[in-house]
C-alpha positions as CSV (number, residue, x, y, z in Angstrom):
1,M,45.0,-21.8,7.0
2,Y,46.5,-24.8,8.9
3,R,49.4,-27.2,8.4
4,T,49.3,-30.9,8.1
5,K,51.8,-33.8,7.7
6,A,52.5,-35.1,4.3
7,Y,55.0,-37.1,2.2
8,A,56.6,-35.0,-0.6
9,A,59.4,-35.2,-3.1
10,A,61.7,-32.1,-3.1
11,G,63.0,-32.8,-6.6
12,K,62.8,-35.4,-9.4
13,T,65.6,-37.5,-7.9
14,A,64.6,-37.0,-4.3
15,P,62.9,-39.7,-2.3
16,M,59.5,-39.1,-0.8
17,A,59.9,-37.9,2.8
18,C,57.8,-36.5,5.6
19,T,57.2,-32.8,5.6
20,S,54.5,-30.2,6.6
21,I,52.2,-28.5,4.1
22,P,49.6,-25.8,4.3
23,R,45.9,-26.5,3.8
24,R,43.2,-23.8,3.6
25,D,40.5,-23.6,6.2
26,P,37.2,-24.8,4.8
27,T,35.1,-22.1,3.1
28,A,31.3,-22.2,3.0
29,R,31.3,-25.0,0.3
30,D,34.3,-26.9,1.5
31,V,34.7,-30.3,3.1
32,Q,37.7,-31.1,5.4
33,I,38.7,-34.8,5.3
34,E,40.9,-36.9,7.5
35,I,42.6,-39.2,5.0
36,L,42.4,-42.9,5.9
37,F,43.8,-44.5,2.8
38,C,45.4,-43.3,-0.4
39,G,46.0,-45.5,-3.4
40,V,49.4,-45.4,-5.3
41,C,48.9,-44.8,-9.0
42,H,51.7,-45.1,-11.6
43,S,50.9,-41.4,-12.4
44,D,52.2,-40.5,-8.9
45,L,55.6,-41.9,-9.8
46,H,55.7,-40.3,-13.2
47,Y,54.9,-36.9,-11.7
48,A,57.2,-37.1,-8.7
49,R,60.1,-38.0,-11.0
50,D,59.0,-35.4,-13.6
51,E,58.8,-38.1,-16.3
52,W,55.9,-36.3,-18.0
53,H,57.7,-33.0,-18.1
54,E,56.6,-32.1,-21.6
55,V,52.9,-32.4,-20.9
56,F,52.6,-32.2,-17.1
57,P,55.8,-30.7,-15.5
58,A,56.2,-31.3,-11.8
59,V,56.1,-28.5,-9.3
60,Y,58.2,-29.1,-6.2
61,P,57.7,-29.9,-3.4
62,C,55.1,-32.3,-4.8
63,V,52.7,-34.3,-2.8
64,P,51.1,-37.0,-5.0
65,G,48.0,-39.0,-4.4
66,H,44.6,-38.9,-6.2
67,E,42.9,-42.0,-4.9
68,I,41.7,-40.7,-1.5
69,V,39.3,-42.2,1.0
70,G,38.7,-40.6,4.4
71,R,36.2,-39.3,7.0
72,V,34.7,-35.9,7.0
73,T,35.9,-33.9,10.0
74,K,34.5,-30.4,9.2
75,V,32.0,-28.9,6.6
76,G,31.4,-25.3,5.6
77,D,28.1,-23.6,6.3
78,G,26.8,-24.0,2.8
79,V,27.6,-27.7,2.4
80,T,24.6,-29.9,1.7
81,K,26.0,-33.2,0.3
82,H,28.1,-34.4,3.2
83,K,28.2,-34.3,7.0
84,V,30.8,-34.9,9.7
85,G,31.6,-38.6,10.0
86,D,30.7,-39.5,6.4
87,L,33.0,-41.9,4.5
88,V,34.0,-40.1,1.4
89,G,36.4,-40.1,-1.5
90,V,38.4,-37.7,-3.7
91,G,39.7,-38.6,-7.1
92,C,41.8,-36.9,-9.7
93,L,39.9,-33.6,-9.8
94,V,39.3,-31.0,-7.0
95,D,37.8,-28.2,-9.2
96,S,36.8,-27.1,-12.7
97,D,35.4,-23.9,-14.2
98,R,31.8,-25.2,-13.8
99,T,30.6,-23.1,-16.8
100,C,32.1,-24.7,-19.9
101,P,30.0,-27.1,-22.1
102,N,31.9,-30.1,-20.7
103,C,31.1,-29.2,-17.1
104,K,27.5,-28.5,-17.8
105,A,27.3,-32.0,-19.4
106,G,28.8,-33.6,-16.3
107,L,32.1,-34.2,-18.1
108,E,34.4,-32.3,-15.8
109,Q,37.3,-34.5,-16.9
110,F,37.4,-32.6,-20.2
111,C,37.1,-29.1,-18.7
112,P,39.9,-26.8,-19.9
113,G,39.9,-25.2,-16.5
114,Q,40.1,-28.4,-14.5
115,V,42.2,-28.4,-11.3
116,L,44.0,-31.7,-10.6
117,T,44.2,-33.0,-7.1
118,Y,48.0,-32.4,-7.3
119,G,50.2,-30.4,-9.5
120,S,47.7,-27.8,-10.7
121,P,47.8,-24.1,-10.0
122,D,46.2,-23.5,-6.6
123,K,43.7,-20.6,-6.8
124,H,43.5,-20.5,-3.0
125,G,47.2,-19.7,-2.8
126,T,48.1,-22.3,-0.2
127,G,51.0,-23.6,-2.1
128,P,52.9,-23.4,-5.4
129,A,50.5,-26.1,-6.7
130,T,47.8,-28.3,-5.4
131,Y,48.9,-31.0,-2.9
132,G,47.5,-34.6,-3.1
133,G,46.5,-37.4,-0.8
134,Y,49.8,-38.5,0.7
135,S,48.9,-36.4,3.6
136,A,46.9,-36.5,6.9
137,S,44.0,-34.3,5.6
138,I,42.7,-32.4,2.7
139,V,40.1,-29.7,2.0
140,V,38.0,-30.0,-1.1
141,D,34.9,-28.3,-2.6
142,E,31.9,-30.5,-1.9
143,H,31.1,-31.0,-5.6
144,F,34.3,-32.9,-5.9
145,V,33.8,-35.1,-2.9
146,L,32.1,-38.5,-3.5
147,R,30.2,-40.9,-1.2
148,I,31.9,-44.2,-0.5
149,P,29.4,-47.1,0.0
150,P,29.8,-48.2,3.6
151,N,30.0,-51.9,2.8
152,L,33.3,-51.4,0.8
153,D,36.7,-51.9,2.4
154,P,38.1,-48.4,2.4
155,A,41.7,-49.6,1.6
156,G,40.4,-51.4,-1.5
157,A,38.0,-48.6,-2.4
158,A,40.7,-46.0,-2.7
159,P,42.0,-47.1,-6.1
160,L,38.4,-47.0,-7.5
161,L,38.9,-43.2,-7.6
162,C,41.3,-43.5,-10.5
163,A,41.9,-47.1,-11.7
164,G,38.2,-47.9,-11.1
165,I,36.7,-45.0,-13.0
166,T,39.4,-45.1,-15.8
167,T,38.2,-48.6,-16.7
168,Y,34.5,-48.2,-15.9
169,S,33.9,-45.0,-18.0
170,P,34.9,-46.3,-21.4
171,M,32.9,-49.5,-20.9
172,R,29.8,-47.4,-20.1
173,H,30.5,-45.1,-23.1
174,W,30.8,-48.0,-25.5
175,G,27.8,-50.0,-24.2
176,V,29.4,-53.0,-22.5
177,T,26.6,-55.2,-21.3
178,R,25.3,-58.7,-21.2
179,G,25.7,-60.4,-24.5
180,K,28.8,-58.4,-25.5
181,K,32.3,-59.9,-26.0
182,V,34.9,-57.8,-24.2
183,G,38.7,-58.1,-24.2
184,I,41.0,-56.8,-21.5
185,V,44.6,-56.4,-22.6
186,G,47.1,-56.5,-19.7
187,L,46.4,-57.7,-16.2
188,G,47.8,-55.0,-14.0
189,G,46.4,-52.2,-11.8
190,L,44.0,-51.1,-14.6
191,G,43.4,-54.4,-16.2
192,H,42.3,-56.2,-13.1
193,M,39.6,-53.6,-12.5
194,G,38.6,-53.9,-16.2
195,V,38.1,-57.7,-15.7
196,K,35.9,-57.1,-12.6
197,F,33.7,-54.5,-14.3
198,A,33.3,-56.4,-17.6
199,H,32.3,-59.5,-15.6
200,A,29.9,-57.5,-13.4
201,F,28.3,-56.0,-16.6
202,G,27.6,-59.6,-17.7
203,A,29.9,-59.5,-20.8
204,H,31.8,-62.5,-22.0
205,T,35.2,-61.4,-20.7
206,V,38.6,-62.4,-22.3
207,V,41.9,-61.5,-20.8
208,F,45.0,-61.1,-23.1
209,T,48.3,-61.5,-21.3
210,T,51.9,-62.3,-22.3
211,S,52.3,-64.3,-19.1
212,P,50.7,-67.8,-19.0
213,G,51.2,-67.8,-15.2
214,K,48.4,-65.2,-14.9
215,T,45.7,-67.5,-16.2
216,E,44.5,-68.7,-12.8
217,D,44.4,-65.2,-11.4
218,A,42.5,-63.8,-14.4
219,R,39.8,-66.5,-14.0
220,R,39.6,-65.7,-10.3
221,L,38.9,-62.0,-11.1
222,G,36.1,-63.0,-13.5
223,A,37.6,-63.8,-16.9
224,D,35.7,-66.4,-19.0
225,E,38.8,-67.0,-21.2
226,V,42.5,-66.2,-21.1
227,V,44.5,-65.8,-24.2
228,V,48.3,-65.8,-24.2
229,S,48.9,-63.0,-26.8
230,R,52.2,-64.4,-28.0
231,N,50.4,-67.6,-29.2
232,A,49.4,-66.8,-32.8
233,D,46.9,-69.7,-33.0
234,E,45.1,-68.6,-29.8
235,M,44.8,-65.0,-31.2
236,R,43.6,-66.3,-34.6
237,K,40.7,-68.1,-33.1
238,H,39.2,-64.8,-31.9
239,A,39.6,-62.8,-35.1
240,G,36.7,-60.5,-35.9
241,S,34.7,-61.4,-32.8
242,F,35.0,-58.6,-30.1
243,D,32.6,-55.8,-29.6
244,F,35.0,-53.9,-27.3
245,I,38.6,-54.2,-26.2
246,L,40.1,-52.2,-23.4
247,D,43.9,-51.8,-23.8
248,C,45.6,-51.3,-20.4
249,V,49.2,-51.7,-21.5
250,A,51.5,-48.8,-20.9
251,A,54.5,-50.3,-22.8
252,P,55.0,-50.3,-26.6
253,H,53.1,-53.2,-28.2
254,D,51.3,-54.2,-31.4
255,V,47.8,-52.7,-31.3
256,N,47.0,-53.9,-34.8
257,A,46.9,-57.5,-33.4
258,Y,44.0,-56.4,-31.3
259,I,42.3,-54.3,-33.9
260,H,42.2,-57.4,-36.1
261,L,40.2,-59.1,-33.3
262,L,37.4,-56.5,-33.4
263,A,34.0,-57.3,-35.0
264,R,32.4,-54.8,-37.4
265,D,31.9,-51.5,-35.6
266,G,34.0,-52.8,-32.7
267,N,36.1,-50.4,-30.7
268,L,39.5,-50.6,-29.0
269,T,39.9,-48.0,-26.2
270,M,43.4,-47.1,-24.9
271,V,43.7,-46.4,-21.2
272,G,47.4,-47.4,-20.9
273,V,49.9,-44.7,-22.0
274,P,52.9,-46.0,-23.8
275,D,55.9,-43.7,-23.9
276,Q,56.1,-43.7,-27.7
277,P,53.7,-43.6,-30.6
278,L,52.1,-46.8,-31.7
279,P,51.7,-47.5,-35.5
280,V,48.1,-48.3,-36.6
281,N,47.3,-50.1,-39.9
282,V,44.4,-47.9,-41.2
283,F,43.1,-50.7,-43.5
284,G,42.4,-52.7,-40.3
285,L,40.0,-49.9,-39.3
286,I,38.4,-49.1,-42.6
287,L,37.5,-52.6,-43.8
288,Q,35.2,-53.3,-40.8
289,R,34.4,-49.7,-39.7
290,R,36.4,-50.4,-36.5
291,S,37.6,-47.6,-34.3
292,V,40.4,-46.8,-31.8
293,S,39.9,-44.3,-29.1
294,G,41.3,-43.1,-25.8
295,S,39.6,-42.4,-22.5
296,P,40.7,-40.6,-19.2
297,I,38.7,-40.7,-16.0
298,G,35.0,-39.9,-15.8
299,G,33.0,-36.9,-14.6
300,L,31.8,-36.5,-11.0
301,A,28.3,-38.0,-11.7
302,E,29.7,-41.0,-13.5
303,T,32.3,-41.6,-10.8
304,Q,29.6,-41.6,-8.1
305,E,27.6,-44.0,-10.4
306,M,30.7,-46.3,-10.5
307,L,31.1,-46.2,-6.7
308,D,27.5,-47.1,-6.2
309,F,27.8,-49.9,-8.8
310,C,30.8,-51.2,-6.8
311,G,28.8,-51.0,-3.6
312,R,26.0,-53.1,-5.2
313,H,28.4,-55.7,-6.6
314,D,30.9,-55.6,-3.8
315,I,33.8,-54.6,-6.1
316,T,37.0,-53.2,-4.8
317,A,40.6,-53.2,-6.1
318,D,42.9,-56.0,-5.0
319,V,45.4,-54.1,-2.8
320,E,48.6,-54.5,-0.8
321,V,48.3,-52.2,2.1
322,I,51.5,-50.4,3.1
323,P,52.6,-47.8,5.6
324,I,53.6,-44.4,4.2
325,Q,57.2,-45.2,5.2
326,R,57.3,-47.8,2.4
327,V,56.2,-45.6,-0.5
328,N,59.6,-45.3,-2.0
329,E,59.9,-49.1,-2.0
330,A,56.5,-49.2,-3.6
331,Y,57.6,-46.9,-6.4
332,E,60.6,-49.1,-7.2
333,R,58.4,-52.2,-7.1
334,M,55.9,-50.6,-9.5
335,T,58.6,-50.1,-12.1
336,R,59.1,-53.9,-11.9
337,S,55.3,-54.6,-12.0
338,D,55.8,-56.2,-8.6
339,V,52.3,-55.7,-7.1
340,K,48.9,-57.5,-7.2
341,Y,47.4,-55.2,-8.2
342,R,47.6,-51.8,-6.4
343,F,49.3,-50.3,-3.4
344,S,47.1,-48.6,-0.8
345,I,48.7,-46.5,1.9
346,D,47.4,-46.7,5.4
347,M,47.6,-43.1,6.3
348,A,47.4,-43.8,10.1
349,S,51.1,-44.7,9.7
350,L,51.8,-41.0,9.1
351,K,51.0,-40.1,12.7
352,A,54.3,-41.6,13.9
353,E,56.3,-39.4,11.6
354,E,57.9,-36.0,12.4
355,P,58.4,-33.5,9.5
356,A,62.0,-32.9,8.6
């Protein structure tokens, strides 16, 4: 066991601050990684402030971060997938039971025994719960370590490990491809990745936003059309025409307005998580055999597929790179949607810190 620097919250009202945490020494199948960049996900804020207590209670001290890019510094004797010096990534999962039907199907994200990168029971006993990527290094089983294409900027690649796969996976599942008409609701951290993927898949891509000022940026990201969702006439023009709509909005909103835009057998997938239930008009589903679904991240194989796709198409997240010392400010700005479109922490900034 060794100790490494990290930023942690000591309680739900405490700011993130420098500390020292334990990490296990690599076992035969483990990879030790020096973390170069870690994306900041809204889930990090929710967890650190214990805002999801009913479904995902925080364990303190908590070290968030599940959008990790780094260099391999050590590998166990049994590791075959990675070598020292490789550029690699770690996403939302660091383990699963490996034996359930979901794992055998390559769908580790649905495993009942999944181990999240932070906040899950740590079977190795190095802490009260797993510690995430706001740290100088991490040790992870090789199966949960992914290859990062070398042509991708590592700062922009970090959010692909969550925001990227969260938007890529449902598009693959519902068959988004050339000739399809795809809607992206909300142009934020998730939505901007959805636009990039839909465009790269060759779909006719339409962004729905409440902000007319986002039109130019939506087109820059790859949108063919931009619809201001508060404009009833603009919405009416698209009635019954979408094959797939990805809803990235985490605030309460009228999903029936978007269900009405689906064609026969069209699907609306929710990846945003509003903090209260959303009413659904069932007739809007029945009359055209439409469906509404939800989707989390993807499995390990699909996440690697997504990263390779990004490498071929030169896709990364649009990021604002910050030092770790500004992470509390970043949290406050996220609550105001004041970022285009993700924060990425330069973990080299942690070297200057001294644990409290």
